[in-house]
Short mmCIF file of C-alpha atoms and ligand atoms in Angstrom, two decimals:
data_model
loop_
_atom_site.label_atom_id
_atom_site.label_comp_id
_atom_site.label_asym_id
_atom_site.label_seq_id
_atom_site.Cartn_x
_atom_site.Cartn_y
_atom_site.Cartn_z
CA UNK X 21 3.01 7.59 22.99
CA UNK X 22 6.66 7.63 22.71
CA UNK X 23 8.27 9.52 20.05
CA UNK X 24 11.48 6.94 18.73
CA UNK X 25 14.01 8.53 16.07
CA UNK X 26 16.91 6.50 16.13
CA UNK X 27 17.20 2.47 15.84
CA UNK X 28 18.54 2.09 19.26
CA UNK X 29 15.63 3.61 21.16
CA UNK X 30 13.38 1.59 18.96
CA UNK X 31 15.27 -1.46 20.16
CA UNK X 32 15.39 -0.48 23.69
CA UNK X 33 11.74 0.24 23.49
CA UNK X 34 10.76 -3.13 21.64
CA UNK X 35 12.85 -5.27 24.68
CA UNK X 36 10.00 -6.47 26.83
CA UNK X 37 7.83 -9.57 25.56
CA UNK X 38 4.41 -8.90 24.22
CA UNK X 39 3.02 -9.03 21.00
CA UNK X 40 3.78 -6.40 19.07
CA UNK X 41 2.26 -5.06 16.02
CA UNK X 42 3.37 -2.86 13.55
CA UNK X 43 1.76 -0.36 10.54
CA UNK X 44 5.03 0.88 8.53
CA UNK X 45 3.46 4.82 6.48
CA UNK X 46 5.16 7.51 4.54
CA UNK X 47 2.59 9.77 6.75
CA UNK X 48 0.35 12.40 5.62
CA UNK X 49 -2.38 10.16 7.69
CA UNK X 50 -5.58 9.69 6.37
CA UNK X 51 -8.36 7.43 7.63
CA UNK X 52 -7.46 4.70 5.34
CA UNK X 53 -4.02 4.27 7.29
CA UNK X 54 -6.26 5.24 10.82
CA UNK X 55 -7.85 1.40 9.91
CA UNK X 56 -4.70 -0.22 9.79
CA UNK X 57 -3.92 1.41 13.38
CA UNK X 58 -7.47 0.62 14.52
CA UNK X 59 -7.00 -3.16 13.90
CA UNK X 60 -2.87 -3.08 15.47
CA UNK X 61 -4.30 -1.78 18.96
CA UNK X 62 -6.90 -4.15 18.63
CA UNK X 63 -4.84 -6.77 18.07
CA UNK X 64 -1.46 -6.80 19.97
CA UNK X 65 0.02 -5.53 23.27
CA UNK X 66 1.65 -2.43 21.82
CA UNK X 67 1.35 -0.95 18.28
CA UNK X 68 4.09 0.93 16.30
CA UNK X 69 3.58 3.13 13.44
CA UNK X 70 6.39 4.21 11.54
CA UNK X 71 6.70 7.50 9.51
CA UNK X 72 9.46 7.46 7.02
CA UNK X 73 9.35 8.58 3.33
CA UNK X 74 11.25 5.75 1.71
CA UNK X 75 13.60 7.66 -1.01
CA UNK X 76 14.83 3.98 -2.43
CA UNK X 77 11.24 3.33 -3.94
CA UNK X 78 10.90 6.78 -5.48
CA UNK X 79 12.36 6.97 -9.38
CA UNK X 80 13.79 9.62 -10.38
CA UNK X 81 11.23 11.52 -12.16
CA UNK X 82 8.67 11.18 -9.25
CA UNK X 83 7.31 12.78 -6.41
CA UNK X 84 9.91 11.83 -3.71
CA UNK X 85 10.61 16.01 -2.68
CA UNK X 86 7.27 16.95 -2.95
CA UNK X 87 5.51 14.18 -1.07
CA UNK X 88 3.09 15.59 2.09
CA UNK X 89 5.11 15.95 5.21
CA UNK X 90 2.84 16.74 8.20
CA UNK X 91 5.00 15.55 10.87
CA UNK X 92 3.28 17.01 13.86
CA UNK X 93 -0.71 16.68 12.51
CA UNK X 94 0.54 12.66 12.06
CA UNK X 95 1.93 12.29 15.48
CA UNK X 96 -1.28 13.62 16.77
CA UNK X 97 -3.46 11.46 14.81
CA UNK X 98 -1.31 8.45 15.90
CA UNK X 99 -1.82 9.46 19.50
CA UNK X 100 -4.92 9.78 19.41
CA UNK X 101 -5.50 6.19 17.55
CA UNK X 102 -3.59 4.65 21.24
CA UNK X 103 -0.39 3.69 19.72
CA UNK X 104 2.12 2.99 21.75
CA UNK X 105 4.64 4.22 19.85
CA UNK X 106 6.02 5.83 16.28
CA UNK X 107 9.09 5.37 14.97
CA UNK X 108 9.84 8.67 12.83
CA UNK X 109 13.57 7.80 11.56
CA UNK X 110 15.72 10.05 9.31
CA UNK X 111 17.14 8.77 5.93
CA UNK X 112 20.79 7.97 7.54
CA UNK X 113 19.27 5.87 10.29
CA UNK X 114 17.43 3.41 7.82
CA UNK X 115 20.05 3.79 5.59
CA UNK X 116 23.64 4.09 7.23
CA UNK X 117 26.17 5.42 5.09
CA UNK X 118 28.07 2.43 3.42
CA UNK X 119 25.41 -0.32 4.35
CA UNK X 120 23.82 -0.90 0.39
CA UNK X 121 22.49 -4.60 1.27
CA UNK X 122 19.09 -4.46 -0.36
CA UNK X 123 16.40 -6.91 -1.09
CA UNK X 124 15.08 -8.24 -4.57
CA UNK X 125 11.69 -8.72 -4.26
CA UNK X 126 11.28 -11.62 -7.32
CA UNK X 127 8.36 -12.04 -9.96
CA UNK X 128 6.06 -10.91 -8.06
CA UNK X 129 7.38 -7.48 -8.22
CA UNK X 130 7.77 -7.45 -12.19
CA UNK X 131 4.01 -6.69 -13.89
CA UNK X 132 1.74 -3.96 -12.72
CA UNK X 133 3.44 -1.33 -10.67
CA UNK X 134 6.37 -3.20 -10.99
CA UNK X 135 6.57 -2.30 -14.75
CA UNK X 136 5.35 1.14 -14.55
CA UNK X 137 8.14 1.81 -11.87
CA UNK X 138 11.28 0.34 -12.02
CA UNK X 139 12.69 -0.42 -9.02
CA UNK X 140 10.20 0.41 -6.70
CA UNK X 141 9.58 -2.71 -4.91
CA UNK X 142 12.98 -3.17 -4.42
CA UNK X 143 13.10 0.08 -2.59
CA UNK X 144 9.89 -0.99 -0.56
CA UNK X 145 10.83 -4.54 0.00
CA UNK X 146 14.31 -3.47 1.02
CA UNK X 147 12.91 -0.79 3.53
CA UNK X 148 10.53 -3.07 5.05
CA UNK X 149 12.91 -6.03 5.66
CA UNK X 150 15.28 -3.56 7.41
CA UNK X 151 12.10 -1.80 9.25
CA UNK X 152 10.93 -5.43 10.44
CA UNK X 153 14.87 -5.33 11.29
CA UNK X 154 14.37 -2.51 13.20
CA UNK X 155 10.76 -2.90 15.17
CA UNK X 156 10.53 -6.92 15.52
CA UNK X 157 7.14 -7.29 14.88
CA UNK X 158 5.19 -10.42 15.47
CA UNK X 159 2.13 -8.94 12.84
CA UNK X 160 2.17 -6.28 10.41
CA UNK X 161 -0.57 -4.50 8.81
CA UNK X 162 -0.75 -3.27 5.05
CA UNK X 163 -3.59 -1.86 2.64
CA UNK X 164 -5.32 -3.62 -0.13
CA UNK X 165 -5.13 0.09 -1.88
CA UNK X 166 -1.67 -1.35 -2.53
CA UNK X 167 -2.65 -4.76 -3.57
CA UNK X 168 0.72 -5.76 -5.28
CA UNK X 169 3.55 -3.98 -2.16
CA UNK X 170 1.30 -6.36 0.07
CA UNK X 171 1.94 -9.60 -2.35
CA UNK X 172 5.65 -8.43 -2.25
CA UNK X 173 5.93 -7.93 1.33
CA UNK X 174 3.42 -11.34 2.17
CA UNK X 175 5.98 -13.18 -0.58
CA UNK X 176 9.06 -11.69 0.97
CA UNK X 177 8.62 -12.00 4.63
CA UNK X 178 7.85 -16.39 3.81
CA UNK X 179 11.05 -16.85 1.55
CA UNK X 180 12.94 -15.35 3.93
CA UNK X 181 10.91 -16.82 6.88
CA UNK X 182 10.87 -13.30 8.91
CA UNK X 183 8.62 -14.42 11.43
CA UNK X 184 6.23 -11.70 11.12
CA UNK X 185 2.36 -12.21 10.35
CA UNK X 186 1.58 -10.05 7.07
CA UNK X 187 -1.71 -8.92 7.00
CA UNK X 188 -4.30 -7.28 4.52
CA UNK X 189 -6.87 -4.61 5.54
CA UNK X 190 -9.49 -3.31 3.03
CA UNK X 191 -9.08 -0.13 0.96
CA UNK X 192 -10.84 2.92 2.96
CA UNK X 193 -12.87 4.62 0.70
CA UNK X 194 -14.76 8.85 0.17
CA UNK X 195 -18.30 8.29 0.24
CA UNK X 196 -17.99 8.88 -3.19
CA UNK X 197 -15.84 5.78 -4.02
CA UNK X 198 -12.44 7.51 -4.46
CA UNK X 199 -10.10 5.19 -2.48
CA UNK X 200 -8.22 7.67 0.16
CA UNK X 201 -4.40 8.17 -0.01
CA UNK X 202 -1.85 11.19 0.28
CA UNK X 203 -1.53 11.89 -3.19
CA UNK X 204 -5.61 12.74 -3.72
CA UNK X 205 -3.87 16.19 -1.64
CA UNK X 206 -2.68 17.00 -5.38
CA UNK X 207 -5.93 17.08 -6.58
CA UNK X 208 -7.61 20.03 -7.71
CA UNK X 209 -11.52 19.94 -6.93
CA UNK X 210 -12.15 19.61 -10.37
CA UNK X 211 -9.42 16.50 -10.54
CA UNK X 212 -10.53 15.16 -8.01
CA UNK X 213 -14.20 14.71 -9.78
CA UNK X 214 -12.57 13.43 -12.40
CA UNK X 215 -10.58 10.96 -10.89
CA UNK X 216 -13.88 9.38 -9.74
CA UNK X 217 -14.13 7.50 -12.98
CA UNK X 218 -11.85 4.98 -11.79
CA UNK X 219 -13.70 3.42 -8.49
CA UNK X 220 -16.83 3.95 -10.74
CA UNK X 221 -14.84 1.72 -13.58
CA UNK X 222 -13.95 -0.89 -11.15
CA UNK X 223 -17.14 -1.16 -9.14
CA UNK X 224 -18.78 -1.54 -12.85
CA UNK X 225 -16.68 -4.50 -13.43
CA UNK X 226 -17.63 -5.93 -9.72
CA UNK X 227 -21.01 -5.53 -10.63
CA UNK X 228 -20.56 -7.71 -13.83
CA UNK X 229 -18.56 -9.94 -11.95
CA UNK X 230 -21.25 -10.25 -9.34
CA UNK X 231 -23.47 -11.11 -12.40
CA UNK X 232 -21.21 -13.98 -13.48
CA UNK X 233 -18.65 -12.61 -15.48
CA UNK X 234 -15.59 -14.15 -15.86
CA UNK X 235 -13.83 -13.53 -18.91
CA UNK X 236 -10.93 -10.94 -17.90
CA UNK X 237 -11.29 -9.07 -21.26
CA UNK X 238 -14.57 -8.07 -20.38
CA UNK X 239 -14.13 -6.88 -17.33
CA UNK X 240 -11.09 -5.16 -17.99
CA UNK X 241 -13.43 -3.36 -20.69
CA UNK X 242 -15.69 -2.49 -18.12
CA UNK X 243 -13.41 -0.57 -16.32
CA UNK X 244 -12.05 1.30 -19.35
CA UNK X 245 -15.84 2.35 -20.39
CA UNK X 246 -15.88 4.15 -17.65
CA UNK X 247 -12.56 5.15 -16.31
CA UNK X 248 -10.96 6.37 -20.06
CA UNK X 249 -12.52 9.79 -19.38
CA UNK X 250 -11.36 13.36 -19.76
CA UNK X 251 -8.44 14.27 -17.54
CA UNK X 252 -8.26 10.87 -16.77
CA UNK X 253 -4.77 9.67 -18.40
CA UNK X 254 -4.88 5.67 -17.85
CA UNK X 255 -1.83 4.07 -17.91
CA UNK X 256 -3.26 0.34 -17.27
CA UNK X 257 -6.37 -1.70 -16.57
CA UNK X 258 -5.23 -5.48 -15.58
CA UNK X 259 -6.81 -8.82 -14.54
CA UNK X 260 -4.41 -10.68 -12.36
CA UNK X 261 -4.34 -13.75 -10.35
CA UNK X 262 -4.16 -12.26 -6.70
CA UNK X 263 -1.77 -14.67 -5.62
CA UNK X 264 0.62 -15.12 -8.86
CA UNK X 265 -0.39 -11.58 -10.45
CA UNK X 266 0.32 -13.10 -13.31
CA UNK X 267 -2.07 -11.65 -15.93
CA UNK X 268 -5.50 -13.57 -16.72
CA UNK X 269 -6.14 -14.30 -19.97
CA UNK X 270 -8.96 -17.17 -19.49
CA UNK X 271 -11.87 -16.72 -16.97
CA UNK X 272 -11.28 -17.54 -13.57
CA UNK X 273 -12.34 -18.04 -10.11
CA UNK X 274 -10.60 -14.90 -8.44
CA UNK X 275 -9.30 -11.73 -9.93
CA UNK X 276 -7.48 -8.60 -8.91
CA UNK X 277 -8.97 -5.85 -10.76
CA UNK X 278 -6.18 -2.90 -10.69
CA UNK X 279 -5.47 0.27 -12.63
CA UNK X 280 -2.68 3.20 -12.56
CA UNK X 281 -3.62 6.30 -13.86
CA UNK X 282 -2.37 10.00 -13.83
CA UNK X 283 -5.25 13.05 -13.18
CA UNK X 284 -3.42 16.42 -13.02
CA UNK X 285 0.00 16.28 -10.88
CA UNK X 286 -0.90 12.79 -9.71
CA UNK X 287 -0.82 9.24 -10.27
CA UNK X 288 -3.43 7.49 -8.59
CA UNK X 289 -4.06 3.51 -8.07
CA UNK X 290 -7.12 1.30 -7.32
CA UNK X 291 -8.21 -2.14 -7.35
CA UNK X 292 -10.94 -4.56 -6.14
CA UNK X 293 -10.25 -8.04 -6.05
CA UNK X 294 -13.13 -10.63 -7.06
CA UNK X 295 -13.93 -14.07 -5.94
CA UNK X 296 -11.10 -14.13 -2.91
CA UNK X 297 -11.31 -12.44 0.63
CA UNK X 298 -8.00 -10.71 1.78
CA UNK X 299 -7.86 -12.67 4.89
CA UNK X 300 -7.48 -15.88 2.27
CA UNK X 301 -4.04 -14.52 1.59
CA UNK X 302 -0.92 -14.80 3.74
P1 AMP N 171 1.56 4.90 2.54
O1 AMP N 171 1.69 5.90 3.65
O2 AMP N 171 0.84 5.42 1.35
O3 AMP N 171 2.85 4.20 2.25
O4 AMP N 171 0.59 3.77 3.12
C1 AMP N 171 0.86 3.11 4.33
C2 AMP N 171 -0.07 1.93 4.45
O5 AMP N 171 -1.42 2.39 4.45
C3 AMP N 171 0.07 0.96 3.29
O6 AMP N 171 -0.03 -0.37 3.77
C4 AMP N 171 -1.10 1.32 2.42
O7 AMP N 171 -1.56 0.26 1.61
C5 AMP N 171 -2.14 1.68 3.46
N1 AMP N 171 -3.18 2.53 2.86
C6 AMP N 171 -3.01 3.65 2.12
N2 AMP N 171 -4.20 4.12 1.69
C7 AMP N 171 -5.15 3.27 2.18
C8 AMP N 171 -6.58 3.18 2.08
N3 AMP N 171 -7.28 4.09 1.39
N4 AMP N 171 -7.21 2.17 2.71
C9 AMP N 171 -6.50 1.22 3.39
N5 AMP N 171 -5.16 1.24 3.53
C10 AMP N 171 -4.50 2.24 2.93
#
């Protein structure tokens, strides 16, 4: 696997024809991001995975200096997953100094996360286009687990008519239903067995939907019966269209389910989306 840091080797390496797919991470791998590589090797000539904690989608108040690093346990992992190659870039060569272009992502970036975190998508849109810059990818993977940065980057690369294939995988899950991702390393044991109230919540509400529930009060209520529980500080339960994610507010034929919530030191995510497959979105 070759080992690119700067944009020019990335573009020297990306030269030859061949389909190329691509799985942008902030690292700290986990086998939920080991499923997006799984399906790039499957599906392309030579997969790239970058590593690169994106400091434009961080506010101020958040995580940004403490976030995981494991540089060397990640390059292993990607190894060992048969990609061809990661592209591990510092802050200066995504960003040069005096190049402030960014991207604005649109309405689909203003409920949900959007609202909870001012200007992130505009941080992850904007790193993406220049990534996609960067790499040239002809498909690129993302994770339902972020259900909204997908919409953005699906909505993104058609306005702009990148040429790149944007493509949903399913959220990788604990046995126990806790969706995976590099913040659950904040998590105390006894947070973490909290924070389990919020798959149970939204598999509760996939259950009723499953029974023929449609009205998106109730099934936001669902969630909250379970997932409002000690130590469990929810900042939003929300039934969306999954193409729009404009908020529901008469029964319908597809939902995203999706909730934010903060358990000790961190602020977790989830969602499950009803009535639609991922594959139906592009
Ligand atoms: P991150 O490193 O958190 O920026 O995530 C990189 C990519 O992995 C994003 O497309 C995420 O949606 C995806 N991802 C993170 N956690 C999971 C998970 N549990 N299952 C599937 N994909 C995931």
């Amino acid at each position: 696997m070759r080992v690119l840091r700067t944009v020019a080797q990335t573009r020297a390496w990306r030269a030859p024809s061949g389909r190329v797919a691509f799985v942008p991470t902030m690292g700290a791998l986990h086998a939920g991001h080991l499923s997006l590589m799984a399906r790039a090797v499957r599906e392309s000539d030579a997969a790239i995975a970058s590593i690169f904690v994106n400091p434009t989608q961080f506010g101020p108040n958040e995580d940004f200096a403490k976030y995981p690093r494991r540089e060397a346990e990640d390059l292993a992992m990607l190894e060992s997953a048969g990609l061809a190659a990661a592209f591990v870039p510092s802050v200066e060569e995504v960003y040069p100094p005096g190049d402030a272009a960014t991207v604005d992502p649109g309405p689909i970036a203003a409920p949900l996360e959007g609202a909870a975190r001012p200007g992130h998508f505009a941080g992850v849109a904007t790193v993406v286009k220049r990534l996609f810059d960067i790499v040239r990818p002809d498909v690129a993977f993302f994770g339902q687990k972020d259900f909204q940065q997908l919409r953005v980057i699906q909505t993104m690369a058609r306005a702009l008519d990148l040429g790149v294939r944007v493509i949903g995988c399913p959220t990788v899950r604990e046995a126990d239903g806790l969706a995976m991702s590099s913040r659950n390393a904040y998590l105390s044991p006894d947070e973490r067995r909290r924070a389990l109230a919020l798959s149970r919540g939204l598999f509760a509400a996939r259950d009723l939907w499953d029974g023929g529930t449609r009205e998106p009060d109730r099934l936001v209520s669902a969630v909250r019966r379970h997932a409002d529980a000690p130590g469990v500080a929810l900042e939003y339960v929300s039934a969306n269209d999954p193409i729009s994610l404009s908020e529901l507010r008469r029964p319908a034929e597809r939902a995203l389910l999706s909730l934010a919530a903060r358990v000790g030191k961190a602020r977790l995510i989830d969602n499950v989306l009803l009535g639609m497959d991922l594959s139906e979105l592009s």
